[in-house]
Coordinates of C-alpha atoms in Angstrom, one line a residue:
X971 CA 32.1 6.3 14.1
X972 CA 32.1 6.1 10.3
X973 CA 31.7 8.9 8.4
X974 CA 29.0 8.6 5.3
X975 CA 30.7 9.7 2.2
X976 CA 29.0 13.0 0.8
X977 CA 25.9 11.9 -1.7
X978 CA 25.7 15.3 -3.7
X979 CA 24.5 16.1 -7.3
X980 CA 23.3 18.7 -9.8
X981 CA 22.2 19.6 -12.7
X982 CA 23.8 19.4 -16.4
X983 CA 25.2 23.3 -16.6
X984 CA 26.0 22.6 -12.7
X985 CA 24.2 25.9 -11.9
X986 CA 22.3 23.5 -9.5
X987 CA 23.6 21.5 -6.8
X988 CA 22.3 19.6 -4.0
X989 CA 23.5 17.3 -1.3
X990 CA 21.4 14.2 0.7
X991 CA 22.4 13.4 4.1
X992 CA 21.6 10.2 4.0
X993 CA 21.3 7.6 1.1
X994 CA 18.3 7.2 -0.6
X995 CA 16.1 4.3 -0.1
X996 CA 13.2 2.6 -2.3
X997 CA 15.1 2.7 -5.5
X998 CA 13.5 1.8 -8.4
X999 CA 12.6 2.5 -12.2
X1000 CA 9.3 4.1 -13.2
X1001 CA 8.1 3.3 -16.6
X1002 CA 4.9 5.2 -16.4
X1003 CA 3.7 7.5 -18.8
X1004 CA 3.9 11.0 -16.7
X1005 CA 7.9 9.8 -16.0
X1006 CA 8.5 9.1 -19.1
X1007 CA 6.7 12.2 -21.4
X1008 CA 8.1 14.6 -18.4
X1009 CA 12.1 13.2 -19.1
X1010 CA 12.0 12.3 -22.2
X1011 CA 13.5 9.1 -21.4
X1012 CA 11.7 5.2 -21.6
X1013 CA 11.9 5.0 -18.0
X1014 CA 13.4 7.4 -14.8
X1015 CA 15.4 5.7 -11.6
X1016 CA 14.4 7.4 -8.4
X1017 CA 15.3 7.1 -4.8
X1018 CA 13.7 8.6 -1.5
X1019 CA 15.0 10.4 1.2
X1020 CA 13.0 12.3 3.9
X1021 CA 12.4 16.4 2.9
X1022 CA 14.9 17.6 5.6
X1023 CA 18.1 15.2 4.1
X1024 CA 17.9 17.1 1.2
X1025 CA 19.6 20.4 1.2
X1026 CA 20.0 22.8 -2.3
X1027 CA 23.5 23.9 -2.3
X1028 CA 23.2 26.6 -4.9
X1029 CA 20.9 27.7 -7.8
X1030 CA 17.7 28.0 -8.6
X1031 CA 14.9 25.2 -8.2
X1032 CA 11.7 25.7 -9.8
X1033 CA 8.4 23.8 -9.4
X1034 CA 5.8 22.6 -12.0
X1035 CA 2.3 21.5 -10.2
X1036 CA 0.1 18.7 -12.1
X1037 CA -2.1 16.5 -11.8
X1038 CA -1.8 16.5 -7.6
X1039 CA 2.0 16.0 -7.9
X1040 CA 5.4 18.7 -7.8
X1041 CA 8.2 18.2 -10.5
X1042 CA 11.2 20.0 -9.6
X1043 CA 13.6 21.0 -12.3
X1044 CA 16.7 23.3 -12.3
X1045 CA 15.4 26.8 -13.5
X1046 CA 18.8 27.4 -15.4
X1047 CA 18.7 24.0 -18.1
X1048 CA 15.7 22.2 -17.3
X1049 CA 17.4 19.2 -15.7
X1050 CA 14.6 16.9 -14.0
X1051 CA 15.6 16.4 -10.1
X1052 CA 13.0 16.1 -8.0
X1053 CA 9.1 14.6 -7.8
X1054 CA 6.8 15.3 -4.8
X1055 CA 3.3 14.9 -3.7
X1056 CA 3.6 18.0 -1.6
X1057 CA 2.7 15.9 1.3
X1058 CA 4.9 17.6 4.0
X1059 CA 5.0 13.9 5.9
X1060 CA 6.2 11.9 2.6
X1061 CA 9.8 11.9 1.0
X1062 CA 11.0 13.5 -1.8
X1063 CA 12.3 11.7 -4.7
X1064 CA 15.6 12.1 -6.5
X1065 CA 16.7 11.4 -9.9
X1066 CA 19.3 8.8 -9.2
X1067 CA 21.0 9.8 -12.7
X1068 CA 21.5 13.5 -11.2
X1069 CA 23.9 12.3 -8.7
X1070 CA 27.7 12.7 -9.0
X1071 CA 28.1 9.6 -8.6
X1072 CA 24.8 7.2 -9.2
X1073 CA 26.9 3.8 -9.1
X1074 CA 26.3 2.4 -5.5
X1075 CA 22.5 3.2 -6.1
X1076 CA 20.9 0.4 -8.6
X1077 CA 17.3 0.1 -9.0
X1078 CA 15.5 -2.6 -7.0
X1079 CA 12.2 -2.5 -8.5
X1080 CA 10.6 -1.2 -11.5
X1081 CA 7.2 0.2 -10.9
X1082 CA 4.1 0.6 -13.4
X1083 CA 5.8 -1.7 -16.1
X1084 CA 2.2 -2.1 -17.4
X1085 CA 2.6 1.4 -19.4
X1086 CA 6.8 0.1 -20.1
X1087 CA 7.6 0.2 -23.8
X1088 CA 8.0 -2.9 -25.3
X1089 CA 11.6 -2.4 -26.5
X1090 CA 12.5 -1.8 -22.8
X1091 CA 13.6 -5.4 -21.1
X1092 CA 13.3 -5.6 -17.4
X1093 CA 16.3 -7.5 -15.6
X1094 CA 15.4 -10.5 -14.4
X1095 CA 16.2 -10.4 -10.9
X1096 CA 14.7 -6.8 -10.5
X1097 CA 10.9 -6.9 -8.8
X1098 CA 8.2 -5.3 -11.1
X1099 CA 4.9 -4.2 -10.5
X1100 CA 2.3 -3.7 -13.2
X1101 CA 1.4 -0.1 -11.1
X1102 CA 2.9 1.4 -8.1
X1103 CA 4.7 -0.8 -5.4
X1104 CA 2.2 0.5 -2.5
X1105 CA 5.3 2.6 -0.8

């Protein structure tokens, strides 16, 4: 049986750390406006993995509720990690740039590319969607 290499990450003073126990799945850029004002960044890469394949290592994760959905940030710098509908039956996304190592996980898709600056190209083999991919 082969083992999965460890997927772990943190945040930038490495106060925070977390591990997923699998890889994450639906990978994809979001250029919408809440992503973007909430990073500070033209666009964020996320990936999903189910609630219980995520596991905090160490520090403190803390929560910001708006507008019906949960950022999650480390609490000691204010590095983005998570996004949630608080929907205990949905996954959790990750910032793929949080990981250790965010290499093996390229975006497939960018979503909501209707609110994408203009100055931001979209590759041409990646699948866009004006809004939200429906998964």
């Amino acid at each position: 049986m082969t083992k999965l290499p460890m997927i772990e990450g943190g945040c930038l003073c490495g106060l925070v750390r977390y591990r997923l126990k699998v890889p994450p799945t639906h990978l994809g850029d979001c250029h919408c406006l809440d992503c973007r004002r909430a990073s500070g960044a033209p666009y964020v890469t996320w990936g999903s993995v189910a609630r219980e394949d995520l596991e905090i290592l160490s520090g403190e994760v803390r929560t910001i509720h708006f507008a019906d959905r949960i950022r999650s940030f480390a609490g000691c710098c204010g590095t983005p990690l998570f996004f949630d509908d608080g929907s205990a039956e949905n996954p959790i996304d990750v910032t793929i740039a949080s990981l250790d190592d965010p290499t093996p996980f390229a975006p497939e898709s960018a979503i909501w590319t209707e609110d994408r600056l203009p100055w931001v190209n979209l590759p041409p083999h990646q699948r866009s969607f004006p809004q939200d991919d429906g998964s």
